[in-house]
Amino acid sequence: MALIVGNWKMNGLGDSVAEIAAMAAARSDLWVAPPFTLIDRAVIVAAGAVRIGGQDCHAKVSGAHTGCVSAAMLADLGASFVIVGHSERRTDNGETDADVRAKAIAARAAGLQVILCIGETEGQRDAGEAEAIVAAQLAGSLPDSADGLIIAYEPVWAIGTGRTPTPGDVAAIHGFIRTRLVERFGPAGQGLRILYGGSVKPDNAALLLGQPNVGGALVGGASLTAASLAAIAAAAAG
Ligand code: PGA
């Protein structure tokens, strides 16, 4: 079954947890990463039916890092996963592959599942460098164990733009990522889930998620309401 993960980014106030309560009633395999401020309330209304996660974590367990949140703190709130390496973090906060790897290791140490994001920019794709970029991101940011790991391929140019790669391009790069994961982790790499992210909507989910080596979606804009996220899950389920 496809895994559908919502990334709310910097959206949502207290009223929004009603959407998570509605997702919990939808009976699909939905995970949601609300902003930090809503995690504890989201965990309560999700009542175990929707998994709640963070959008980022610090690589250290605790210490003098004003404004930061550790993986242990997320776990303490009842979060069960965390997104690391989202392109908005890489761009806005200058996070490197080494930073992403350190965060992934910290998250696993705290018992969180990790959704590790990779993806090329438009310029890199146009230059024919998409595979090289993705390979370099994997080489630099993967932790040493595949345990608890999920990969999200998100071409930067498809995020929030309404544009998506063709189904053939999605199949090609997901196949490429699979090969790299098997090289890195052996048979465990074969079993890792690879999500596609970038402008996934109810009307394109079936096509994009129907491609080989696509095990679900990481959804931004279309994840803010239960109706939209459940419609994506329903489309993916066929
Ligand atoms: P989008 O965002 O669905 O709004 O394109 C996806 C993401 O950034 O995870």
XYZ file of N, CA and C and ligand atoms in Angstrom:
723
model
N 0.843 -1.196 0.000
C 0.000 0.000 0.000
C 0.883 1.252 0.000
N 0.490 2.195 -0.805
C 1.284 3.425 -0.881
C 1.231 4.173 0.454
N 2.351 4.755 0.814
C 2.416 5.582 2.021
C 2.285 7.045 1.595
N 1.319 7.747 2.180
C 1.111 9.152 1.839
C 1.471 9.996 3.063
N 2.466 10.868 2.883
C 2.974 11.684 3.987
C 2.709 13.155 3.683
N 2.054 13.838 4.587
C 1.810 15.268 4.438
C 2.881 16.072 5.147
N 3.379 17.103 4.479
C 4.362 18.028 5.052
C 3.701 19.405 5.072
N 3.304 19.826 6.264
C 2.551 21.084 6.362
C 3.440 22.319 6.258
N 4.752 22.134 6.315
C 5.673 23.276 6.261
C 5.277 24.305 7.329
N 5.405 25.610 7.069
C 5.093 26.612 8.091
C 3.632 27.048 7.957
N 2.747 26.066 8.102
C 1.310 26.323 7.981
C 0.582 25.627 9.117
N -0.425 26.286 9.637
C -1.299 25.646 10.606
C -1.246 26.291 11.977
N -2.428 26.638 12.483
C -2.607 27.103 13.862
C -3.475 26.060 14.569
N -3.859 26.357 15.798
C -4.572 25.362 16.604
C -5.792 24.770 15.921
N -6.524 25.589 15.182
C -7.736 25.092 14.509
C -7.427 23.940 13.549
N -6.216 23.942 13.023
C -5.876 22.990 11.956
C -5.821 21.549 12.428
N -5.706 21.339 13.748
C -5.643 19.938 14.180
C -6.946 19.218 13.898
N -8.018 19.985 13.649
C -9.279 19.334 13.248
C -9.086 18.545 11.954
N -8.196 19.027 11.086
C -7.925 18.297 9.844
C -7.229 16.961 10.145
N -6.386 16.962 11.146
C -5.709 15.710 11.508
C -6.711 14.736 12.128
N -7.647 15.255 12.903
C -8.703 14.385 13.440
C -9.499 13.766 12.286
N -9.773 14.567 11.258
C -10.525 14.053 10.102
C -9.690 13.038 9.313
N -8.384 13.258 9.239
C -7.505 12.277 8.568
C -7.514 10.959 9.335
N -7.569 11.060 10.658
C -7.568 9.842 11.476
C -8.803 8.998 11.180
N -9.878 9.672 10.782
C -11.117 8.949 10.475
C -11.102 8.371 9.060
N -10.119 8.776 8.258
C -10.115 8.405 6.832
C -9.647 6.985 6.576
N -9.026 6.351 7.537
C -8.631 4.935 7.453
C -7.652 4.647 6.315
N -6.855 5.632 5.920
C -5.780 5.369 4.959
C -4.468 5.347 5.735
N -3.385 4.944 5.065
C -2.082 4.972 5.721
C -1.507 6.369 5.540
N -1.909 7.289 6.416
C -1.485 8.682 6.294
C -0.533 9.042 7.434
N 0.512 9.760 7.083
C 1.416 10.333 8.070
C 1.400 11.849 7.824
N 1.544 12.629 8.894
C 1.564 14.083 8.739
C 2.668 14.693 9.595
N 3.389 15.634 8.987
C 4.396 16.416 9.711
C 3.875 17.846 9.824
N 3.198 18.173 10.923
C 2.737 19.552 11.134
C 3.919 20.385 11.637
N 3.740 21.692 11.802
C 4.827 22.470 12.416
C 5.055 21.998 13.860
N 6.249 22.272 14.382
C 6.590 21.849 15.747
C 5.498 22.209 16.750
N 4.943 23.422 16.553
C 3.987 23.956 17.541
C 2.726 23.125 17.664
N 2.426 22.311 16.686
C 1.179 21.532 16.713
C 1.408 20.052 16.983
N 2.658 19.643 17.135
C 2.916 18.200 17.216
C 2.190 17.557 18.397
N 2.279 18.179 19.571
C 1.672 17.497 20.723
C 0.153 17.400 20.574
N -0.472 18.474 20.091
C -1.925 18.423 19.886
C -2.297 17.449 18.765
N -1.480 17.419 17.727
C -1.745 16.509 16.597
C -1.666 15.050 17.048
N -0.690 14.739 17.888
C -0.549 13.360 18.380
C -1.823 12.943 19.122
N -2.375 13.858 19.884
C -3.581 13.522 20.664
C -4.760 13.246 19.736
N -5.028 14.148 18.799
C -6.209 13.940 17.945
C -5.994 12.815 16.934
N -4.746 12.529 16.593
C -4.481 11.435 15.645
C -4.804 10.081 16.267
N -4.727 10.013 17.567
C -5.139 8.820 18.316
C -4.545 7.529 17.738
N -3.314 7.621 17.265
C -2.646 6.431 16.749
C -3.039 6.060 15.327
N -4.058 6.728 14.770
C -4.527 6.368 13.423
C -3.727 7.080 12.330
N -3.169 8.229 12.659
C -2.276 8.956 11.734
C -0.951 9.111 12.460
N 0.144 8.771 11.797
C 1.442 8.957 12.438
C 1.856 10.421 12.303
N 2.363 10.984 13.377
C 2.752 12.391 13.408
C 4.278 12.488 13.478
N 4.828 13.423 12.711
C 6.283 13.566 12.673
C 6.721 15.016 12.646
N 8.024 15.219 12.707
C 8.619 16.540 12.606
C 9.102 16.812 11.188
N 9.345 18.089 10.889
C 9.819 18.490 9.560
C 11.337 18.645 9.524
N 11.954 18.578 10.710
C 13.394 18.771 10.832
C 13.759 18.425 12.277
N 15.020 18.181 12.510
C 15.501 18.071 13.893
C 16.955 18.513 13.918
N 17.442 18.806 15.110
C 18.864 19.118 15.283
C 19.648 17.808 15.383
N 20.916 17.876 15.045
C 21.736 16.658 15.082
C 22.189 16.298 16.501
N 22.121 17.256 17.408
C 22.538 16.978 18.792
C 21.321 16.631 19.648
N 21.552 15.953 20.733
C 20.456 15.551 21.625
C 19.965 16.743 22.451
N 20.886 17.581 22.887
C 20.539 18.749 23.696
C 21.735 19.698 23.667
N 21.560 20.887 24.248
C 22.701 21.803 24.332
C 22.352 23.228 23.987
N 23.380 24.048 23.788
C 23.222 25.483 23.579
C 22.948 25.768 22.099
N 21.715 25.517 21.673
C 21.325 25.716 20.274
C 19.963 26.399 20.264
N 19.973 27.709 20.479
C 18.747 28.478 20.659
C 17.794 28.303 19.485
N 16.568 27.979 19.809
C 15.536 27.861 18.778
C 15.471 26.510 18.107
N 16.352 25.602 18.452
C 16.386 24.303 17.762
C 15.643 23.234 18.567
N 15.287 22.175 17.885
C 14.530 21.077 18.489
C 15.253 19.772 18.150
N 15.496 18.955 19.158
C 16.215 17.694 18.916
C 15.253 16.570 18.564
N 15.819 15.512 18.008
C 15.016 14.333 17.676
C 14.422 13.728 18.943
N 15.212 13.751 20.027
C 14.702 13.207 21.293
C 13.478 14.002 21.761
N 13.490 15.315 21.518
C 12.331 16.138 21.902
C 11.107 15.781 21.069
N 11.318 15.532 19.797
C 10.200 15.115 18.936
C 9.619 13.786 19.423
N 10.502 12.857 19.709
C 10.048 11.548 20.180
C 9.292 11.697 21.497
N 9.781 12.599 22.334
C 9.156 12.829 23.640
C 7.719 13.344 23.492
N 7.456 14.064 22.391
C 6.097 14.589 22.146
C 5.172 13.530 21.543
N 5.743 12.405 21.152
C 4.918 11.370 20.529
C 5.071 11.295 19.029
N 6.015 12.073 18.478
C 6.298 11.958 17.036
C 6.961 10.608 16.772
N 6.710 10.054 15.598
C 7.329 8.766 15.289
C 8.228 8.824 14.060
N 8.265 9.975 13.403
C 9.188 10.104 12.261
C 9.620 11.551 12.141
N 10.628 11.784 11.310
C 11.062 13.152 11.018
C 11.555 13.216 9.575
N 11.253 14.329 8.929
C 11.761 14.621 7.590
C 13.126 15.298 7.756
N 14.125 14.836 7.038
C 15.425 15.534 7.043
C 15.852 15.810 5.606
N 16.560 16.925 5.435
C 17.144 17.225 4.130
C 16.162 17.773 3.110
N 15.010 18.264 3.576
C 14.083 18.871 2.605
C 14.806 19.996 1.865
N 14.485 20.176 0.602
C 15.222 21.171 -0.186
C 15.052 22.578 0.374
N 13.911 22.843 1.036
C 13.745 24.180 1.632
C 14.711 24.373 2.800
N 15.013 23.314 3.540
C 16.017 23.396 4.611
C 17.418 23.530 3.992
N 17.659 22.767 2.939
C 18.980 22.837 2.302
C 19.218 24.246 1.758
N 18.169 24.875 1.176
C 18.322 26.202 0.582
C 18.244 27.311 1.634
N 17.173 27.300 2.441
C 16.958 28.406 3.392
C 17.966 28.390 4.532
N 18.409 27.208 4.930
C 19.245 27.086 6.113
C 20.638 26.557 5.794
N 20.932 26.445 4.525
C 22.284 26.056 4.114
C 22.701 24.674 4.583
N 21.746 23.768 4.728
C 22.101 22.437 5.219
C 22.828 21.636 4.140
N 23.913 21.022 4.550
C 24.724 20.221 3.634
C 24.344 18.742 3.762
N 24.876 17.941 2.853
C 24.655 16.496 2.953
C 25.167 15.964 4.291
N 26.292 16.491 4.748
C 26.839 16.022 6.036
C 25.893 16.371 7.185
N 25.274 17.558 7.120
C 24.287 17.941 8.141
C 23.108 16.972 8.107
N 22.658 16.670 6.907
C 21.482 15.806 6.750
C 21.779 14.407 7.294
N 22.973 13.924 6.989
C 23.373 12.604 7.506
C 23.406 12.611 9.039
N 23.958 13.671 9.623
C 24.036 13.751 11.092
C 22.635 13.787 11.701
N 21.733 14.491 11.058
C 20.355 14.550 11.559
C 19.680 13.182 11.452
N 19.924 12.500 10.348
C 19.321 11.174 10.159
C 19.826 10.210 11.237
N 21.103 10.273 11.526
C 21.674 9.391 12.557
C 21.077 9.731 13.920
N 20.939 11.033 14.198
C 20.356 11.454 15.488
C 18.907 10.999 15.603
N 18.188 11.100 14.514
C 16.775 10.705 14.532
C 16.635 9.215 14.806
N 17.477 8.416 14.167
C 17.415 6.963 14.401
C 17.781 6.635 15.847
N 18.750 7.376 16.387
C 19.141 7.138 17.782
C 17.990 7.450 18.733
N 17.111 8.369 18.319
C 15.952 8.729 19.139
C 14.758 7.823 18.843
N 14.940 6.872 17.945
C 13.863 5.925 17.650
C 12.867 6.397 16.613
N 13.202 7.486 15.908
C 12.298 8.003 14.873
C 12.606 7.366 13.521
N 11.572 7.127 12.730
C 11.818 6.792 11.331
C 12.231 8.068 10.612
N 13.003 7.914 9.570
C 13.599 9.060 8.873
C 13.101 9.108 7.435
N 12.586 10.245 7.026
C 12.288 10.479 5.610
C 13.367 11.431 5.101
N 14.272 10.905 4.306
C 15.446 11.664 3.868
C 15.221 12.132 2.427
N 15.242 13.463 2.245
C 14.874 14.053 0.949
C 16.101 14.353 0.092
N 15.936 14.079 -1.185
C 16.950 14.393 -2.180
C 16.228 14.923 -3.431
N 16.970 15.553 -4.321
C 16.355 16.017 -5.567
C 17.148 17.143 -6.181
N 17.070 17.214 -7.509
C 17.869 18.184 -8.252
C 17.076 19.467 -8.533
N 17.785 20.550 -8.808
C 17.149 21.791 -9.242
C 16.839 21.712 -10.741
N 16.099 22.701 -11.200
C 15.755 22.726 -12.625
C 17.014 22.871 -13.488
N 17.913 23.754 -13.058
C 19.139 23.966 -13.826
C 19.956 22.690 -13.925
N 20.001 21.953 -12.826
C 20.753 20.692 -12.822
C 20.106 19.672 -13.758
N 18.761 19.624 -13.745
C 18.086 18.679 -14.662
C 18.346 19.081 -16.109
N 18.204 20.401 -16.395
C 18.401 20.865 -17.776
C 19.822 20.586 -18.263
N 20.753 20.591 -17.322
C 22.156 20.329 -17.685
C 22.458 18.835 -17.767
N 21.428 18.007 -17.569
C 21.628 16.563 -17.651
C 22.302 15.980 -16.418
N 22.236 16.736 -15.309
C 22.973 16.318 -14.104
C 22.103 15.701 -13.024
N 20.826 15.446 -13.318
C 19.913 15.012 -12.250
C 20.440 13.755 -11.543
N 20.854 12.767 -12.313
C 21.300 11.519 -11.677
C 22.576 11.741 -10.876
N 23.489 12.536 -11.412
C 24.746 12.774 -10.688
C 24.483 13.489 -9.367
N 23.541 14.450 -9.388
C 23.224 15.198 -8.166
C 22.595 14.276 -7.131
N 21.641 13.492 -7.571
C 20.954 12.577 -6.661
C 21.942 11.549 -6.096
N 22.828 11.056 -6.933
C 23.829 10.091 -6.461
C 24.736 10.727 -5.411
N 25.140 11.978 -5.651
C 26.018 12.655 -4.693
C 25.286 12.921 -3.381
N 24.013 13.298 -3.476
C 23.237 13.544 -2.248
C 23.094 12.254 -1.445
N 22.843 11.152 -2.146
C 22.730 9.868 -1.442
C 24.068 9.504 -0.800
N 25.132 9.652 -1.559
C 26.453 9.269 -1.037
C 26.791 10.068 0.224
N 26.408 11.354 0.225
C 26.794 12.220 1.340
C 25.835 12.229 2.511
N 24.588 11.862 2.279
C 23.610 12.057 3.356
C 23.020 10.782 3.935
N 23.218 9.643 3.287
C 22.658 8.411 3.859
C 23.413 8.018 5.127
N 22.665 7.561 6.130
C 23.355 6.970 7.280
C 23.906 5.594 6.905
N 24.621 4.948 7.809
C 25.265 3.676 7.465
C 24.311 2.492 7.482
N 23.152 2.678 8.106
C 22.180 1.584 8.174
C 20.898 1.986 7.464
N 20.287 1.012 6.791
C 19.010 1.257 6.115
C 17.829 1.146 7.072
N 18.118 0.763 8.288
C 17.052 0.534 9.252
C 16.254 1.820 9.522
N 14.943 1.748 9.386
C 14.097 2.892 9.712
C 14.154 4.033 8.712
N 14.676 3.754 7.540
C 14.920 4.806 6.553
C 13.893 4.771 5.417
N 13.439 5.940 5.015
C 12.583 6.121 3.840
C 13.233 7.236 3.029
N 13.286 7.073 1.710
C 13.851 8.115 0.845
C 12.701 8.866 0.181
N 12.832 10.178 0.056
C 11.864 10.959 -0.717
C 12.607 11.668 -1.847
N 12.265 11.319 -3.084
C 12.820 12.024 -4.234
C 11.897 13.186 -4.559
N 12.432 14.403 -4.439
C 11.640 15.599 -4.697
C 12.423 16.546 -5.594
N 12.143 16.544 -6.898
C 12.824 17.523 -7.750
C 12.423 18.931 -7.305
N 13.415 19.764 -7.055
C 13.163 21.082 -6.463
C 12.206 21.895 -7.333
N 12.329 21.743 -8.632
C 11.518 22.521 -9.569
C 10.056 22.077 -9.605
N 9.765 20.966 -8.991
C 8.371 20.480 -8.957
C 7.681 20.827 -7.649
N 8.428 21.344 -6.681
C 7.847 21.612 -5.359
C 7.065 22.924 -5.393
N 5.767 22.817 -5.162
C 4.912 23.991 -5.074
C 4.691 24.710 -6.392
N 5.040 24.097 -7.503
C 4.960 24.773 -8.798
C 3.817 24.271 -9.669
N 3.229 23.143 -9.310
C 2.213 22.540 -10.174
C 2.811 21.776 -11.337
N 4.134 21.752 -11.419
C 4.806 20.997 -12.491
C 5.319 19.685 -11.917
N 5.298 18.653 -12.725
C 5.849 17.363 -12.282
C 6.694 16.775 -13.414
N 7.597 15.882 -13.079
C 8.291 15.142 -14.142
C 7.283 14.252 -14.867
N 7.635 13.802 -16.042
C 6.770 12.833 -16.732
C 6.818 11.509 -15.962
N 5.799 10.688 -16.116
C 5.850 9.376 -15.448
C 7.110 8.601 -15.814
N 7.547 8.722 -17.078
C 8.756 8.018 -17.497
C 9.986 8.532 -16.773
N 10.055 9.850 -16.571
C 11.197 10.416 -15.837
C 11.180 9.992 -14.374
N 9.974 9.925 -13.793
C 9.866 9.468 -12.399
C 10.357 8.023 -12.302
N 9.895 7.188 -13.232
C 10.308 5.778 -13.208
C 11.821 5.661 -13.366
N 12.391 6.470 -14.254
C 13.829 6.368 -14.524
C 14.647 6.755 -13.295
N 14.293 7.859 -12.665
C 15.149 8.302 -11.547
C 14.893 7.471 -10.302
N 13.668 7.005 -10.113
C 13.430 6.106 -8.970
C 14.187 4.783 -9.173
N 14.264 4.317 -10.414
C 15.041 3.101 -10.683
C 16.518 3.332 -10.402
N 16.988 4.513 -10.772
C 18.385 4.888 -10.509
C 18.659 4.917 -9.004
N 17.722 5.527 -8.265
C 17.886 5.608 -6.801
C 17.880 4.197 -6.208
N 16.992 3.342 -6.701
C 16.954 1.954 -6.193
C 18.311 1.271 -6.374
N 18.899 1.454 -7.551
C 20.197 0.823 -7.815
C 21.258 1.315 -6.827
N 21.254 2.627 -6.596
C 22.231 3.189 -5.643
C 21.992 2.634 -4.233
N 20.723 2.482 -3.846
C 20.413 1.987 -2.493
C 20.856 0.540 -2.328
N 20.695 -0.238 -3.386
C 21.117 -1.646 -3.311
C 22.649 -1.722 -3.260
N 23.309 -0.858 -4.029
C 24.773 -0.815 -3.959
C 25.239 -0.477 -2.552
N 24.517 0.437 -1.932
C 24.936 0.919 -0.617
C 24.589 -0.051 0.516
N 23.366 -0.606 0.440
C 22.867 -1.389 1.579
C 22.679 -2.870 1.280
N 22.937 -3.299 0.056
C 22.694 -4.698 -0.281
C 21.190 -4.971 -0.333
N 20.779 -6.202 0.030
C 19.358 -6.558 -0.092
C 18.437 -5.601 0.657
N 18.903 -5.006 1.748
C 18.053 -4.079 2.508
C 17.659 -2.880 1.641
N 18.518 -2.532 0.686
C 18.215 -1.402 -0.188
C 17.063 -1.683 -1.131
N 16.851 -2.978 -1.390
C 15.744 -3.377 -2.259
C 14.404 -3.122 -1.591
N 14.392 -3.225 -0.285
C 13.126 -3.096 0.446
C 12.800 -1.679 0.877
N 13.727 -0.749 0.689
C 13.461 0.614 1.170
C 12.372 1.286 0.342
N 11.523 2.016 1.042
C 10.465 2.745 0.365
C 11.028 4.045 -0.203
N 10.679 4.341 -1.451
C 11.095 5.602 -2.082
C 9.826 6.369 -2.426
N 9.640 7.510 -1.750
C 8.480 8.360 -2.020
C 8.805 9.316 -3.163
N 7.777 9.707 -3.914
C 7.930 10.828 -4.852
C 7.281 12.057 -4.210
N 7.896 13.218 -4.350
C 7.300 14.465 -3.860
C 7.500 15.584 -4.848
N 6.528 16.513 -4.888
C 6.577 17.655 -5.800
C 5.291 17.740 -6.582
N 4.385 18.648 -6.093
C 3.108 18.907 -6.781
C 2.240 17.663 -6.956
N 2.284 16.767 -5.968
C 1.344 15.637 -6.000
C -0.040 16.154 -5.604
N -1.030 15.820 -6.410
C -2.431 16.248 -6.194
C -3.322 15.019 -6.391
N -4.591 15.123 -5.978
C -5.478 13.968 -6.199
C -5.545 13.539 -7.664
N -5.455 14.499 -8.601
C -5.652 14.113 -10.004
C -4.384 13.589 -10.697
N -3.225 13.714 -10.086
C -2.035 13.110 -10.729
C -1.426 11.981 -9.895
N -2.004 11.728 -8.727
C -1.389 10.760 -7.801
C -1.356 9.351 -8.386
N -2.436 8.942 -9.041
C -2.482 7.562 -9.536
C -1.369 7.321 -10.559
N -1.174 8.289 -11.446
C -0.160 8.134 -12.496
C 1.259 8.139 -11.909
N 1.535 9.115 -11.060
C 2.889 9.238 -10.502
C 3.212 8.070 -9.579
N 2.243 7.693 -8.755
C 2.502 6.639 -7.770
C 2.383 5.243 -8.381
N 1.907 5.189 -9.616
C 1.822 3.901 -10.297
C 3.130 3.472 -10.930
N 4.150 4.320 -10.858
C 5.429 3.999 -11.506
C 6.243 3.020 -10.661
N 7.077 2.218 -11.311
C 7.904 1.281 -10.547
C 8.819 2.010 -9.568
N 9.032 1.403 -8.420
C 9.900 1.960 -7.371
C 9.365 3.238 -6.730
N 8.075 3.526 -6.911
C 7.449 4.643 -6.196
C 6.540 4.030 -5.134
N 6.922 4.233 -3.873
C 6.198 3.579 -2.783
C 5.257 4.494 -2.033
N 5.048 5.694 -2.581
C 4.153 6.632 -1.913
C 4.528 8.050 -2.281
N 3.979 9.006 -1.539
C 4.181 10.412 -1.878
C 4.450 11.248 -0.640
N 5.287 12.264 -0.832
C 5.464 13.316 0.166
C 4.761 14.542 -0.408
N 3.757 15.017 0.308
C 2.820 16.001 -0.234
C 2.858 17.280 0.598
N 3.033 18.416 -0.055
C 3.030 19.692 0.642
C 1.665 20.348 0.593
N 1.464 21.201 -0.402
C 0.252 22.013 -0.487
C -1.044 21.228 -0.404
N -1.074 20.047 -1.005
C -2.316 19.266 -1.029
C -2.492 18.406 0.219
N -1.653 18.666 1.243
C -1.779 17.860 2.479
C -2.467 18.616 3.604
N -2.852 19.858 3.331
C -3.344 20.701 4.428
C -4.775 20.393 4.835
N -5.516 19.708 3.979
C -6.869 19.300 4.379
C -6.981 17.781 4.295
N -7.830 17.261 5.166
C -8.051 15.815 5.173
C -8.665 15.374 3.852
N -9.556 16.192 3.304
C -10.233 15.810 2.059
C -9.218 15.592 0.945
N -8.271 16.512 0.831
C -7.299 16.435 -0.247
C -6.309 15.282 -0.022
N -5.807 15.139 1.213
C -4.813 14.084 1.463
C -5.454 12.705 1.327
N -6.681 12.566 1.816
C -7.361 11.269 1.688
C -7.673 10.977 0.227
N -7.948 12.015 -0.565
C -8.215 11.799 -1.995
C -6.955 11.300 -2.703
N -5.803 11.789 -2.281
C -4.545 11.296 -2.857
C -4.342 9.829 -2.482
N -4.609 9.507 -1.240
C -4.461 8.108 -0.806
C -5.426 7.208 -1.570
N -6.638 7.685 -1.774
C -7.635 6.875 -2.497
C -7.213 6.692 -3.947
N -6.694 7.750 -4.565
C -6.246 7.662 -5.958
C -5.082 6.678 -6.077
N -4.183 6.737 -5.093
C -3.015 5.854 -5.131
C -3.422 4.394 -4.952
N -4.469 4.192 -4.205
C -4.932 2.818 -3.954
C -5.693 2.263 -5.152
N -6.020 3.164 -6.109
C -6.735 2.728 -7.305
C -8.198 2.504 -6.993
P 4.226 20.376 -2.828
O 5.435 20.183 -1.783
O 3.379 19.124 -2.745
O 3.483 21.595 -2.329
O 4.821 20.544 -4.167
C 6.069 18.939 -1.660
C 7.141 19.004 -0.609
O 7.851 20.019 -0.516
O 7.306 18.033 0.157
